[in-house]
PDB file of C-alpha atoms in Angstrom:
ATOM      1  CA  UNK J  23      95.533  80.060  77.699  1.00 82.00           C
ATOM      2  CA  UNK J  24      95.853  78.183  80.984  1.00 86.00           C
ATOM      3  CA  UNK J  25      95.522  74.090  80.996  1.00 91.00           C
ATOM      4  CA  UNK J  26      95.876  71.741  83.488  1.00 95.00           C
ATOM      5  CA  UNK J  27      96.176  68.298  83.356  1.00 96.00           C
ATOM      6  CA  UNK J  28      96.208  65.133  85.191  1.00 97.00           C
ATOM      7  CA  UNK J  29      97.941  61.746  84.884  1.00 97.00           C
ATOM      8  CA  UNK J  30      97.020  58.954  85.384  1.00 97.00           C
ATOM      9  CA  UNK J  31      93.532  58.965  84.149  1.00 96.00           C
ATOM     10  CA  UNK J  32      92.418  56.271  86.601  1.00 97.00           C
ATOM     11  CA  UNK J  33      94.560  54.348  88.990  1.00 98.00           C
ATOM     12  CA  UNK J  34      93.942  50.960  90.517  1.00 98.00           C
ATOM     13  CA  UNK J  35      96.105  50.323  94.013  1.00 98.00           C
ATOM     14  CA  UNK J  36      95.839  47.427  96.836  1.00 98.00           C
ATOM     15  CA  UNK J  37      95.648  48.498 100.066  1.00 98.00           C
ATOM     16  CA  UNK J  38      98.961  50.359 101.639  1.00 97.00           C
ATOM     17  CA  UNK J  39     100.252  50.090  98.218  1.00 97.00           C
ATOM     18  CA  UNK J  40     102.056  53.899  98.114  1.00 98.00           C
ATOM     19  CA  UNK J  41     101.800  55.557  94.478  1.00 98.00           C
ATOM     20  CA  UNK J  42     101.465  59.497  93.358  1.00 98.00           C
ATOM     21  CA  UNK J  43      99.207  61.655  90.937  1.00 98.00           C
ATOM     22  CA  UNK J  44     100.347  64.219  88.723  1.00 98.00           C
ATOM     23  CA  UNK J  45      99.087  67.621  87.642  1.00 98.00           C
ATOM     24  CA  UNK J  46     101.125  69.647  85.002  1.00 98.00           C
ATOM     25  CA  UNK J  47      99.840  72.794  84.277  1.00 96.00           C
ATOM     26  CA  UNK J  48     100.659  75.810  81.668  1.00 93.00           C
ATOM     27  CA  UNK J  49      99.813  79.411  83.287  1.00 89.00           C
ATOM     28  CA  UNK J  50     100.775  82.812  82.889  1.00 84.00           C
ATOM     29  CA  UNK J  51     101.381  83.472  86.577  1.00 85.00           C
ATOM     30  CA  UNK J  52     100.359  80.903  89.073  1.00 89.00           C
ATOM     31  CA  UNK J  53      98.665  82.648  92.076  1.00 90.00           C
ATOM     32  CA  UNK J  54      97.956  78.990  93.743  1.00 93.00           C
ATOM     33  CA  UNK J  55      97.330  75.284  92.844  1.00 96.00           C
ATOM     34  CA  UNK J  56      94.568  73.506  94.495  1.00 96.00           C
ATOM     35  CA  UNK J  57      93.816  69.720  95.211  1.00 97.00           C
ATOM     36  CA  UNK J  58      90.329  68.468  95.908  1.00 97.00           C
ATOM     37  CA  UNK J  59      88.934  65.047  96.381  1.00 97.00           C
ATOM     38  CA  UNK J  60      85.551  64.534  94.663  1.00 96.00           C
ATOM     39  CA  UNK J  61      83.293  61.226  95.577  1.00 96.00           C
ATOM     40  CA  UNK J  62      80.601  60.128  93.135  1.00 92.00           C
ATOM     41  CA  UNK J  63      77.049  62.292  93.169  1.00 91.00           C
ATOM     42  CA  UNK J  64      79.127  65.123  95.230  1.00 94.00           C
ATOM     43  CA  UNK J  65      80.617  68.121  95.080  1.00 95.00           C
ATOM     44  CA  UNK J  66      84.664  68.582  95.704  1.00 96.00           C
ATOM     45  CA  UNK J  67      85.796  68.561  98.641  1.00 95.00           C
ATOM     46  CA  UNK J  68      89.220  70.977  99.324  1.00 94.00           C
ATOM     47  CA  UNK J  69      92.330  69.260 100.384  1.00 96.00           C
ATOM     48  CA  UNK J  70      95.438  71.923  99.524  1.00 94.00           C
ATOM     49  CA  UNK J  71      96.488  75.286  97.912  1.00 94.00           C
ATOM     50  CA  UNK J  72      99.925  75.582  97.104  1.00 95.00           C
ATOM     51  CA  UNK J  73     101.133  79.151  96.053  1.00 92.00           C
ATOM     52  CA  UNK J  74     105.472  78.225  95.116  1.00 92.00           C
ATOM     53  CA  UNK J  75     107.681  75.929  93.625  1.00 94.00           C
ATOM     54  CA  UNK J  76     109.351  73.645  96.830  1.00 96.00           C
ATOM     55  CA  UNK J  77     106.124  74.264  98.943  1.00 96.00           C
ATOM     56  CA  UNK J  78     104.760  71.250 100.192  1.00 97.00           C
ATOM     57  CA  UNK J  79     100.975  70.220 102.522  1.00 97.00           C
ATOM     58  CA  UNK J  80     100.711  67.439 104.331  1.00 97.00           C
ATOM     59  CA  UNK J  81      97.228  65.857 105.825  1.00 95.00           C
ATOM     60  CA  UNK J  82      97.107  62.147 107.186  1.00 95.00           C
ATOM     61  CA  UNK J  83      98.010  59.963 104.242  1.00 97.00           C
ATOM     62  CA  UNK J  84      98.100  62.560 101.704  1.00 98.00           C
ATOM     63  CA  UNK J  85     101.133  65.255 100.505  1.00 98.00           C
ATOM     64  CA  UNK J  86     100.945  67.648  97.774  1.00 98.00           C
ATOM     65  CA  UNK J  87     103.964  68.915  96.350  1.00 98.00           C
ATOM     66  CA  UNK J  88     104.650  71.861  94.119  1.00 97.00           C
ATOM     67  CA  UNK J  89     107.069  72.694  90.963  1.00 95.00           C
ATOM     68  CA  UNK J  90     107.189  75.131  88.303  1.00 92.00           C
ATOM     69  CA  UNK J  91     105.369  72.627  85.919  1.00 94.00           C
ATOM     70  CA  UNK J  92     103.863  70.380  87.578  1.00 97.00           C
ATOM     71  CA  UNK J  93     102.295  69.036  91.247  1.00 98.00           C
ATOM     72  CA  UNK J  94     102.158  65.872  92.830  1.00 98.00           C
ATOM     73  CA  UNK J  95      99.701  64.284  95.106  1.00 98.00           C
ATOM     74  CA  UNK J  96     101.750  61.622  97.263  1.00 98.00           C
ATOM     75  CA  UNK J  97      99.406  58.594  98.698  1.00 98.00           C
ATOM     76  CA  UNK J  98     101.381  56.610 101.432  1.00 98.00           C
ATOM     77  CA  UNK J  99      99.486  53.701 102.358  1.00 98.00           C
ATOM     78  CA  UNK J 100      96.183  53.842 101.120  1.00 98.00           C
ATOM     79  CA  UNK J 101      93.255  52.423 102.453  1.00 98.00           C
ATOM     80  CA  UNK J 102      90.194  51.852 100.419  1.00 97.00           C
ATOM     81  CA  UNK J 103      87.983  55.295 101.990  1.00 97.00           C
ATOM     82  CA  UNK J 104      91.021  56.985  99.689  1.00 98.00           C
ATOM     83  CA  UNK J 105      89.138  55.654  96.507  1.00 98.00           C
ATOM     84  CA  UNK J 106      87.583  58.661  95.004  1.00 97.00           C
ATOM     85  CA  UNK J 107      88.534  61.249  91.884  1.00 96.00           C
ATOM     86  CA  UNK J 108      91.365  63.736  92.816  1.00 97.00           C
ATOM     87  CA  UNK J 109      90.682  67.180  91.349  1.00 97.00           C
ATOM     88  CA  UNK J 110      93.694  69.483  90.718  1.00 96.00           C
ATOM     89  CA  UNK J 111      93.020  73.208  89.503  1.00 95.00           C
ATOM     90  CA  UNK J 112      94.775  76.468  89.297  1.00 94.00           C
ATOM     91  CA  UNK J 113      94.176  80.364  89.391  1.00 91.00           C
ATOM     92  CA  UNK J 114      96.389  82.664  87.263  1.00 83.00           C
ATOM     93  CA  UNK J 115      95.936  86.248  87.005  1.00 75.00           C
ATOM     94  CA  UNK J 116      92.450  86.340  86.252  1.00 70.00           C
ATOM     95  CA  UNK J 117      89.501  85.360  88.254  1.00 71.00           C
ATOM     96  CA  UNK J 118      89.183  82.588  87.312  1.00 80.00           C
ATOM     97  CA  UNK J 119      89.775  78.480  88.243  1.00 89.00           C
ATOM     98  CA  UNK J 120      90.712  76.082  85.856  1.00 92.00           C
ATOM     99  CA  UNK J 121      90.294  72.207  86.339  1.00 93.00           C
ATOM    100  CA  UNK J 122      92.130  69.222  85.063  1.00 94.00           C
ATOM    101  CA  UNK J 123      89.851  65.905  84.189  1.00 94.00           C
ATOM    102  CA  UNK J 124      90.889  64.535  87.412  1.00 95.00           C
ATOM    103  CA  UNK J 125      92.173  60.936  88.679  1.00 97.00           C
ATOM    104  CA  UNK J 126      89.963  58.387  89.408  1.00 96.00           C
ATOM    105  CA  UNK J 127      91.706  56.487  92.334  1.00 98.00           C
ATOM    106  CA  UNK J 128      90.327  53.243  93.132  1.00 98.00           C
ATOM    107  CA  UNK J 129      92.136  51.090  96.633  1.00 98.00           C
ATOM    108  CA  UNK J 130      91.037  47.470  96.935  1.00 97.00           C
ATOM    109  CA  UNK J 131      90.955  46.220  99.893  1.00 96.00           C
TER     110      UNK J 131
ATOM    111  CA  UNK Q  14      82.878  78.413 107.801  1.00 82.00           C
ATOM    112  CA  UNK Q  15      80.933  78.674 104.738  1.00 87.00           C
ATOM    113  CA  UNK Q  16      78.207  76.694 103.205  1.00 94.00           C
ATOM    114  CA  UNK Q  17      76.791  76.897  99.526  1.00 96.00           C
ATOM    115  CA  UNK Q  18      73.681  74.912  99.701  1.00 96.00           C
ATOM    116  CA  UNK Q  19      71.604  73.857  96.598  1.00 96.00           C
ATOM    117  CA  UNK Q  20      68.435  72.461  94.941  1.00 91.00           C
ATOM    118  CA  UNK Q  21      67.570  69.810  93.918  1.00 92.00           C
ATOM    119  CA  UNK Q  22      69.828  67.572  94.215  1.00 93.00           C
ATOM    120  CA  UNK Q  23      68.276  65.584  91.327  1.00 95.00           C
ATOM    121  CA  UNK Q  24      65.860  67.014  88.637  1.00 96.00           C
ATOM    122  CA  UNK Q  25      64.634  65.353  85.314  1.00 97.00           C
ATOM    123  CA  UNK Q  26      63.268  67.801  83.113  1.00 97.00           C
ATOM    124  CA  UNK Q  27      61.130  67.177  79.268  1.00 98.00           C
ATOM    125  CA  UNK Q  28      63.199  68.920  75.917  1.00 97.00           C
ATOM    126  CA  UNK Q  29      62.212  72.225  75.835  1.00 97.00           C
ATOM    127  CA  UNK Q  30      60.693  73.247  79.130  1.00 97.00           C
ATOM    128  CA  UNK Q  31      62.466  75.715  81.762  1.00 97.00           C
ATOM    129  CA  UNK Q  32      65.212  75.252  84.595  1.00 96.00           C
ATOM    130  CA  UNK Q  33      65.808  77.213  87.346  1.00 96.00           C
ATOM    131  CA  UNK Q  34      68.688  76.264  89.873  1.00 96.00           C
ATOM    132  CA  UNK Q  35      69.136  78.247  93.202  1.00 96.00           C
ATOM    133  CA  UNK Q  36      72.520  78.314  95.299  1.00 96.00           C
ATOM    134  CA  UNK Q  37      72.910  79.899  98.487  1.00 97.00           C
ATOM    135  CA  UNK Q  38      75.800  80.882 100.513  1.00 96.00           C
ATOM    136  CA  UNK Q  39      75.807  80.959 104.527  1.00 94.00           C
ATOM    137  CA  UNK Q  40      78.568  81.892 106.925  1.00 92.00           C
ATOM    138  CA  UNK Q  41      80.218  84.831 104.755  1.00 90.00           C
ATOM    139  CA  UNK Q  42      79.754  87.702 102.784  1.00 88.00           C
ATOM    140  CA  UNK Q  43      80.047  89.133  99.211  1.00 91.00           C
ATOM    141  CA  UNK Q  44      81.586  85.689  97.667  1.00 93.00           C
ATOM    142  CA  UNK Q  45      82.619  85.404  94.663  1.00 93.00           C
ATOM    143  CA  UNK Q  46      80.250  82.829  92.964  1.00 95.00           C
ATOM    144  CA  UNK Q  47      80.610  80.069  90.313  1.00 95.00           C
ATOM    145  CA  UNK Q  48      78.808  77.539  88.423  1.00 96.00           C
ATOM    146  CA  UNK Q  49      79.890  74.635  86.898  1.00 95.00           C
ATOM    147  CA  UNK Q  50      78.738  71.538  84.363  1.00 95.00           C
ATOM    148  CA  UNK Q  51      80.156  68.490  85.284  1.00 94.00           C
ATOM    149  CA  UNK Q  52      80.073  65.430  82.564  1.00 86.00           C
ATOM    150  CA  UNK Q  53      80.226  62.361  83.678  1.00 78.00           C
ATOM    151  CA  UNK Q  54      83.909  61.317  84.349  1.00 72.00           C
ATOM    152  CA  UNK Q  55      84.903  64.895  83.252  1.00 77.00           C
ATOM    153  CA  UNK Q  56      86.576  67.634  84.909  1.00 84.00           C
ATOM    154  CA  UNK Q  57      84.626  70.882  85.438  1.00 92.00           C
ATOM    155  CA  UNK Q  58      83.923  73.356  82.985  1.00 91.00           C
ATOM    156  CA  UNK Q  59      83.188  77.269  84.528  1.00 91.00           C
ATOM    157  CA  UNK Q  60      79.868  78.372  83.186  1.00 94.00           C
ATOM    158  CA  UNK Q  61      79.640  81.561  84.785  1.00 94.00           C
ATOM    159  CA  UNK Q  62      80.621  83.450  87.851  1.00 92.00           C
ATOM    160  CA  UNK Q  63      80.016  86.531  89.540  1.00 94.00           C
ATOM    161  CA  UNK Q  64      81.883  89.040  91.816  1.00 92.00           C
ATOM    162  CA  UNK Q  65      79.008  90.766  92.936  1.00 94.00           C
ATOM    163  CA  UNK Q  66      75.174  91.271  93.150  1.00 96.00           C
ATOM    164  CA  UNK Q  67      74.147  91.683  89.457  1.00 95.00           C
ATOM    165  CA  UNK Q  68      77.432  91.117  87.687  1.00 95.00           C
ATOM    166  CA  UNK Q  69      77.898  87.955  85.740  1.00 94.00           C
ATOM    167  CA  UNK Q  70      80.264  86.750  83.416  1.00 91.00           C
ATOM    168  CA  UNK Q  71      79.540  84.361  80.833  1.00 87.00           C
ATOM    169  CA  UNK Q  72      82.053  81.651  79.796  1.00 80.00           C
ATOM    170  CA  UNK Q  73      80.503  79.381  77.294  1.00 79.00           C
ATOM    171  CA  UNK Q  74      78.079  80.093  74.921  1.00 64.00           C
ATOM    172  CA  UNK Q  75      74.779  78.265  75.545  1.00 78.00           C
ATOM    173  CA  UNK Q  76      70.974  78.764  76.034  1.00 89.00           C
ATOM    174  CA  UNK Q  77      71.622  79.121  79.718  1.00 94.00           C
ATOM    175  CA  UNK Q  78      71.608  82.231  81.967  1.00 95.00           C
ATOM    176  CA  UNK Q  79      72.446  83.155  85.258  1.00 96.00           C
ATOM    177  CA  UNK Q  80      71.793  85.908  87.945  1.00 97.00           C
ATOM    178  CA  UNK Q  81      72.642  87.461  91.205  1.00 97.00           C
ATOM    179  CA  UNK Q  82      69.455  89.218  92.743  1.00 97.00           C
ATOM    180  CA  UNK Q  83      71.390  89.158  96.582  1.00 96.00           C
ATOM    181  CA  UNK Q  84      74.599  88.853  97.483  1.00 96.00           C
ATOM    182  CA  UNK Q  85      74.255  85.061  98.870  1.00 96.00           C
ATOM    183  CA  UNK Q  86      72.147  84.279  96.306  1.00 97.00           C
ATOM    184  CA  UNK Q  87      73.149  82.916  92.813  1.00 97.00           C
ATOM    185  CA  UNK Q  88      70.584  80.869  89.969  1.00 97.00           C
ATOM    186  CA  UNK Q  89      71.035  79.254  86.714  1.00 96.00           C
ATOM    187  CA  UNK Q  90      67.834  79.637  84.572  1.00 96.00           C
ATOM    188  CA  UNK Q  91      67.115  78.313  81.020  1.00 96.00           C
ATOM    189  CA  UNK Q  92      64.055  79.302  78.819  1.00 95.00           C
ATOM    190  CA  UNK Q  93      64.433  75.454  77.290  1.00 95.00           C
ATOM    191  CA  UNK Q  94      66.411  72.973  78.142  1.00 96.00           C
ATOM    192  CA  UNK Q  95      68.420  70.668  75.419  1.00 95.00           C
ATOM    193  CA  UNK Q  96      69.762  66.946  75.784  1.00 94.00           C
ATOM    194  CA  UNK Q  97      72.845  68.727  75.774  1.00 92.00           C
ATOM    195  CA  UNK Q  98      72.272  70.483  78.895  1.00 93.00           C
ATOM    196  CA  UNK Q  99      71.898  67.490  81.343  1.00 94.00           C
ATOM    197  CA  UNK Q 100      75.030  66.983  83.591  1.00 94.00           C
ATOM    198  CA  UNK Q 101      76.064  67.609  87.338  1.00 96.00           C
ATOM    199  CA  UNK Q 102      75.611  70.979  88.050  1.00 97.00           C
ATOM    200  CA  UNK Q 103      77.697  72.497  90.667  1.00 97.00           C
ATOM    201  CA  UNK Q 104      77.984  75.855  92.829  1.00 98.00           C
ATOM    202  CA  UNK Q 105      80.818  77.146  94.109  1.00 96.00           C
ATOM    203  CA  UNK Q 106      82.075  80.074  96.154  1.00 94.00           C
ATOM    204  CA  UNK Q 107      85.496  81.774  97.092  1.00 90.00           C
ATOM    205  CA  UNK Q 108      86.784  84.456  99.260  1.00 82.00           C
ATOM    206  CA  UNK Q 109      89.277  86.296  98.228  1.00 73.00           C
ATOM    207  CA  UNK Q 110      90.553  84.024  95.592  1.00 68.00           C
ATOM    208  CA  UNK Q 111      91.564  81.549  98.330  1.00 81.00           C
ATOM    209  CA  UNK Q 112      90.000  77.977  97.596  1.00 84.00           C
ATOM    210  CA  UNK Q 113      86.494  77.325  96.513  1.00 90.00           C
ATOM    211  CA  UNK Q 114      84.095  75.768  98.880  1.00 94.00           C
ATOM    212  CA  UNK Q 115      81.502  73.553  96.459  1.00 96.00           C
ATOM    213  CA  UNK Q 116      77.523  72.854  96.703  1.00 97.00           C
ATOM    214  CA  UNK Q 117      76.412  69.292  97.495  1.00 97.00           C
ATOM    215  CA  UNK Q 118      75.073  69.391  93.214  1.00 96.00           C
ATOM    216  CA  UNK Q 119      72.045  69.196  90.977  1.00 97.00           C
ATOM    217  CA  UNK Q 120      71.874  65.843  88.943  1.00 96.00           C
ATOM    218  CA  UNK Q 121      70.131  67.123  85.628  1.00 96.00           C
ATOM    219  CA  UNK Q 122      68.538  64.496  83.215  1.00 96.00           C
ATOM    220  CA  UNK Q 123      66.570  65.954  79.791  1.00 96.00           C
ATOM    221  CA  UNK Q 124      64.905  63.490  78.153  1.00 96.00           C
TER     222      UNK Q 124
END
C-alpha cells in the first residue's frame, strides 16, 4: 500500500530564516511526486511534480528535491505570504493520488 | 488552463436531510475527476474519482455517492447526511495523470 508522509507537522520560522520540509514516501513505482501549497478555506494550489531520484524544481523562494525515499521542499528566506500548509502527494501505478497530512508553515514577520 | 469550479462554498445542513455537491470543469476535456474530504488540519482522503462519463470508483465506504452525467460535470449526493460527514469537500481534476488542478471547496457543517 502506498503512504506518504510529512515532517515536521507544523513549523514556526522568522522571517528569512531558511529551513526544509520533508516527505518520505513508500510506493510500488513512483510515476511522480507532487508539492502543493494549501491556504486556509482553499483548495491546493500546485507548485512541482518530480518524476526521478536527483531531479530538482525551482520557483522564487522555493526548491523541491527528489530521492528514492524521500523529497524535500527547500525555503530560502521566507517571508511571511510563505505561511500556509505544504501538501506533498504521489501517484504509483494506479490511478490514483495519495496525500501526506501536510506541513503547516507559519513565518513571523 | 483549466478551472474546476464548485458550489457552495459553505453549506450547513440538519442530520438526516440530503446533499448534493456539483463540480465543473472548464478549459479541457474528458478529465479525470476526484473528490476529496478534508478534516480539519488533515491531509486529504480520495472519496471517489472517475475516468469518464458514468464510471466511478468508490474508495471509502460511506452513505455518500457520486456521479458523472457529462463529461465536465461531476456531483457528490447523499440520501442523509451524518455528523460524520461534515468536512472540506474538495474537487479535483487531472489530465493525463499530470498534476491535479483543485476546486475553490465546499465547507460542510451537520448539525
Amino acid at each position: 500500500e502506498d503512504q506518504v508522509t510529512q515532517s515536521p507537522e507544523a513549523l514556526r520560522l522568522q522571517e528569512g530564516e531558511s529551513s526544509s520540509l520533508n516527505c518520505s514516501y513508500t510506493v510500488s513505482g513512483l510515476r511522480g511526486l507532487f508539492w502543493y501549497r494549501q491556504d486556509p478555506g482553499k483548495g491546493p494550489e500546485f507548485l512541482f511534480t518530480l518524476y526521478s531520484a536527483g531531479e530538482e524544481k525551482e520557483k522564487e523562494r522555493l526548491k523541491a528535491t527528489l530521492t528514492k525515499k524521500e523529497s524535500f521542499l527547500h525555503i530560502t528566506a521566507p517571508k511571511p505570504e510563505d505561511s500556509a500548509t505544504y501538501l506533498c502527494a504521489v501517484l504509483s501505478g494506479g490511478q490514483n493520488f495519495v496525500f501526506g497530512p501536510g506541513t503547516r508553515l507559519s513565518v513571523l514577520p | 488552463s483549466q478551472t474546476i469550479h464548485q458550489w457552495p462554498a459553505t453549506l450547513v445542513q440538519p442530520v438526516g436531510s440530503p446533499l448534493s455537491l456539483e463540480c465543473t470543469v472548464e478549459g479541457t476535456s474528458n478529465p479525470n475527476l476526484y473528490w476529496y474530504r478534508q478534516a480539519a488540519g488533515r491531509g486529504l482522503q480520495l472519496l471517489f474519482y472517475s475516468v469518464g462519463i458514468g464510471q466511478i470508483s468508490s474508495e471509502v465506504p460511506q452513505n455518500l455517492s457520486a456521479s458523472r452525467p457529462q463529461d465536465r460535470q461531476f456531483i457528490l449526493s447523499s440520501k442523509k447526511l451524518l455528523l460524520s460527514d461534515s468536512g472540506f469537500y474538495l474537487c479535483a481534476g487531472t489530465i493525463a495523470y499530470n498534476e491535479q488542478f483543485f476546486g475553490p471547496g465546499t465547507r460542510l457543517t451537520v448539525l
